[in-house]
Amino acid sequence: MSNAPIAKVIPALTFVSKIDASKKIQTALIEVGQLALYSISFKCNKSTTIKVFQHNAGKTPTPSSSTPPGTLVYEETVPANTVFYKRLTVKGNFVQYQLTNNEAQLSTIQLTTVGLTIPNFEAQTFLNSTIGINDNSSLSRNANDFTL
C-alpha cells in the first residue's frame, strides 16, 4: 500500500488576487499530466468568467495573444459572491486558467485547485438529480428508483 497522497493542492493555481475592471488575468502553464482529475474551487465578489485551457506541450502564449494557445475545455460565468466548484478530467499535460472580470469595478478572487491521483474519487449524482451536467466534468451517474 502506497503512502502517496490521493490529493494535493496545486500552489501555482491556488491564490487570492485582484482583477482590474473589465480586465483579465492568465495563469502560467502548470503541469497536471500525472493527475487523473483536478478540482477547482472559486469565489469572486464580482461577476467573473473562468476559462480552463489544456495543452499537450508546454508552449507559452505570446505576450500579444489574448487567448492561450491550448484547447478550451471549460468556460463558465460565475455570478458575484457565488462559490463555484468543478471537477475536471485531465485531457492534456498542462493546464492554464484565464479569469475575466465582467464588471466595471475592481474584483477580488479566491481560487483553489486540488489535483487527484486516483480517478475513482470523482463526483457522483443520481440519474434523476436536479444537479446540472456540464461537458468535460468528471461525474458518475447512479441509477435509483426513488425520487429526490
Short mmCIF file of C-alpha atoms in Angstrom, two decimals:
data_model
loop_
_atom_site.label_atom_id
_atom_site.label_comp_id
_atom_site.label_asym_id
_atom_site.label_seq_id
_atom_site.Cartn_x
_atom_site.Cartn_y
_atom_site.Cartn_z
CA MET A 1 0.00 0.00 0.00
CA SER A 2 1.40 3.36 -1.03
CA ASN A 3 1.73 6.30 1.34
CA ALA A 4 1.39 8.78 -1.53
CA PRO A 5 -1.47 11.26 -1.02
CA ILE A 6 -4.51 10.88 -3.28
CA ALA A 7 -4.99 14.65 -3.41
CA LYS A 8 -2.61 17.59 -3.45
CA VAL A 9 -3.07 21.33 -3.65
CA ILE A 10 -1.55 22.85 -6.79
CA PRO A 11 0.14 26.00 -5.37
CA ALA A 12 0.53 27.82 -8.71
CA LEU A 13 -3.25 27.54 -9.27
CA THR A 14 -4.21 28.45 -5.70
CA PHE A 15 -4.25 32.15 -4.91
CA VAL A 16 -6.12 35.28 -3.89
CA SER A 17 -5.86 38.09 -6.43
CA LYS A 18 -7.46 41.27 -7.70
CA ILE A 19 -8.58 41.85 -11.30
CA ASP A 20 -8.98 45.41 -12.58
CA ALA A 21 -12.32 46.48 -14.01
CA SER A 22 -13.17 44.71 -17.29
CA LYS A 23 -9.69 43.10 -17.45
CA LYS A 24 -8.45 39.52 -17.49
CA ILE A 25 -5.58 37.59 -15.94
CA GLN A 26 -3.96 34.36 -17.08
CA THR A 27 -2.07 31.80 -15.04
CA ALA A 28 1.14 30.17 -16.17
CA LEU A 29 1.08 26.72 -17.78
CA ILE A 30 1.05 24.19 -14.95
CA GLU A 31 1.86 20.50 -15.43
CA VAL A 32 -1.04 18.21 -14.48
CA GLY A 33 -0.21 15.18 -16.64
CA GLN A 34 0.48 12.95 -13.62
CA LEU A 35 -3.03 13.61 -12.23
CA ALA A 36 -6.29 11.83 -13.03
CA LEU A 37 -8.62 14.72 -12.12
CA TYR A 38 -8.38 18.21 -10.73
CA SER A 39 -10.90 20.23 -8.78
CA ILE A 40 -11.44 23.98 -9.00
CA SER A 41 -12.98 25.92 -6.12
CA PHE A 42 -13.54 29.57 -6.94
CA LYS A 43 -15.25 32.60 -5.40
CA CYS A 44 -15.31 36.21 -6.57
CA ASN A 45 -17.00 39.40 -5.40
CA LYS A 46 -17.89 40.47 -8.98
CA SER A 47 -19.21 38.53 -11.98
CA THR A 48 -16.20 36.68 -13.41
CA THR A 49 -15.73 34.31 -16.34
CA ILE A 50 -13.39 31.39 -15.80
CA LYS A 51 -11.90 29.60 -18.80
CA VAL A 52 -9.85 26.42 -18.49
CA PHE A 53 -7.37 25.60 -21.26
CA GLN A 54 -5.43 22.36 -21.55
CA HIS A 55 -2.24 21.91 -23.54
CA ASN A 56 -0.29 18.87 -24.70
CA ALA A 57 3.04 20.72 -24.80
CA GLY A 58 4.41 23.41 -22.53
CA LYS A 59 4.19 26.24 -25.06
CA THR A 60 3.82 29.67 -23.53
CA PRO A 61 1.44 32.12 -25.21
CA THR A 62 2.90 35.11 -26.95
CA PRO A 63 2.51 38.38 -24.99
CA SER A 64 0.17 39.80 -27.65
CA SER A 65 -2.10 36.75 -27.55
CA SER A 66 -5.39 37.31 -25.73
CA THR A 67 -6.30 33.61 -25.78
CA PRO A 68 -3.88 30.88 -24.66
CA PRO A 69 -2.75 28.52 -27.46
CA GLY A 70 -4.46 25.47 -25.98
CA THR A 71 -7.79 23.74 -26.11
CA LEU A 72 -10.63 25.43 -24.27
CA VAL A 73 -12.15 22.60 -22.20
CA TYR A 74 -14.40 24.56 -19.89
CA GLU A 75 -15.92 28.04 -19.60
CA GLU A 76 -18.45 29.47 -17.18
CA THR A 77 -19.51 32.88 -15.94
CA VAL A 78 -19.71 32.86 -12.15
CA PRO A 79 -22.08 35.41 -10.57
CA ALA A 80 -20.79 37.71 -7.82
CA ASN A 81 -20.43 36.18 -4.34
CA THR A 82 -21.13 32.66 -5.59
CA VAL A 83 -18.99 29.64 -4.80
CA PHE A 84 -18.09 27.71 -7.95
CA TYR A 85 -16.82 24.13 -7.79
CA LYS A 86 -15.97 21.88 -10.71
CA ARG A 87 -14.02 18.65 -11.07
CA LEU A 88 -12.42 18.15 -14.50
CA THR A 89 -10.64 15.26 -16.14
CA VAL A 90 -7.09 15.79 -17.34
CA LYS A 91 -7.05 15.98 -21.15
CA GLY A 92 -3.54 17.40 -21.63
CA ASN A 93 -0.22 17.60 -19.87
CA PHE A 94 -0.63 21.25 -18.88
CA VAL A 95 -3.49 23.44 -17.68
CA GLN A 96 -3.95 27.20 -17.73
CA TYR A 97 -6.76 29.42 -16.40
CA GLN A 98 -7.99 32.71 -17.78
CA LEU A 99 -10.15 34.83 -15.43
CA THR A 100 -12.09 37.81 -16.78
CA ASN A 101 -13.72 40.48 -14.61
CA ASN A 102 -17.08 41.18 -16.29
CA GLU A 103 -17.85 44.33 -14.30
CA ALA A 104 -16.60 47.91 -14.29
CA GLN A 105 -15.25 47.63 -10.73
CA LEU A 106 -12.20 46.02 -9.14
CA SER A 107 -12.78 42.33 -8.41
CA THR A 108 -11.25 40.11 -5.73
CA ILE A 109 -10.99 36.39 -6.45
CA GLN A 110 -10.12 33.35 -4.36
CA LEU A 111 -9.09 30.25 -6.30
CA THR A 112 -8.04 26.82 -5.07
CA THR A 113 -7.06 23.90 -7.29
CA VAL A 114 -6.55 20.37 -5.97
CA GLY A 115 -5.19 17.51 -8.07
CA LEU A 116 -6.37 13.92 -7.56
CA THR A 117 -4.11 11.00 -8.45
CA ILE A 118 -6.80 8.29 -8.26
CA PRO A 119 -9.70 8.62 -10.72
CA ASN A 120 -12.30 6.75 -8.66
CA PHE A 121 -12.67 9.77 -6.36
CA GLU A 122 -15.00 11.61 -8.71
CA ALA A 123 -18.24 13.41 -8.07
CA GLN A 124 -21.39 11.31 -8.08
CA THR A 125 -25.07 12.06 -8.52
CA PHE A 126 -28.31 10.18 -9.19
CA LEU A 127 -29.87 9.95 -12.65
CA ASN A 128 -32.92 11.94 -11.57
CA SER A 129 -30.94 14.59 -9.70
CA THR A 130 -31.52 18.28 -10.35
CA ILE A 131 -27.75 18.89 -10.46
CA GLY A 132 -26.80 20.29 -13.86
CA ILE A 133 -24.41 18.33 -16.05
CA ASN A 134 -21.54 20.11 -17.77
CA ASP A 135 -19.45 18.75 -20.63
CA ASN A 136 -15.90 17.77 -19.68
CA SER A 137 -16.71 17.43 -15.99
CA SER A 138 -15.97 14.20 -14.18
CA LEU A 139 -19.26 12.89 -12.89
CA SER A 140 -20.62 9.39 -12.26
CA ARG A 141 -24.37 8.89 -12.58
CA ASN A 142 -26.05 6.32 -10.30
CA ALA A 143 -29.39 4.72 -11.14
CA ASN A 144 -32.13 4.55 -8.50
CA ASP A 145 -35.84 4.02 -8.26
CA PHE A 146 -36.82 6.78 -5.87
CA THR A 147 -37.38 10.49 -6.26
CA LEU A 148 -35.29 13.14 -4.58
#
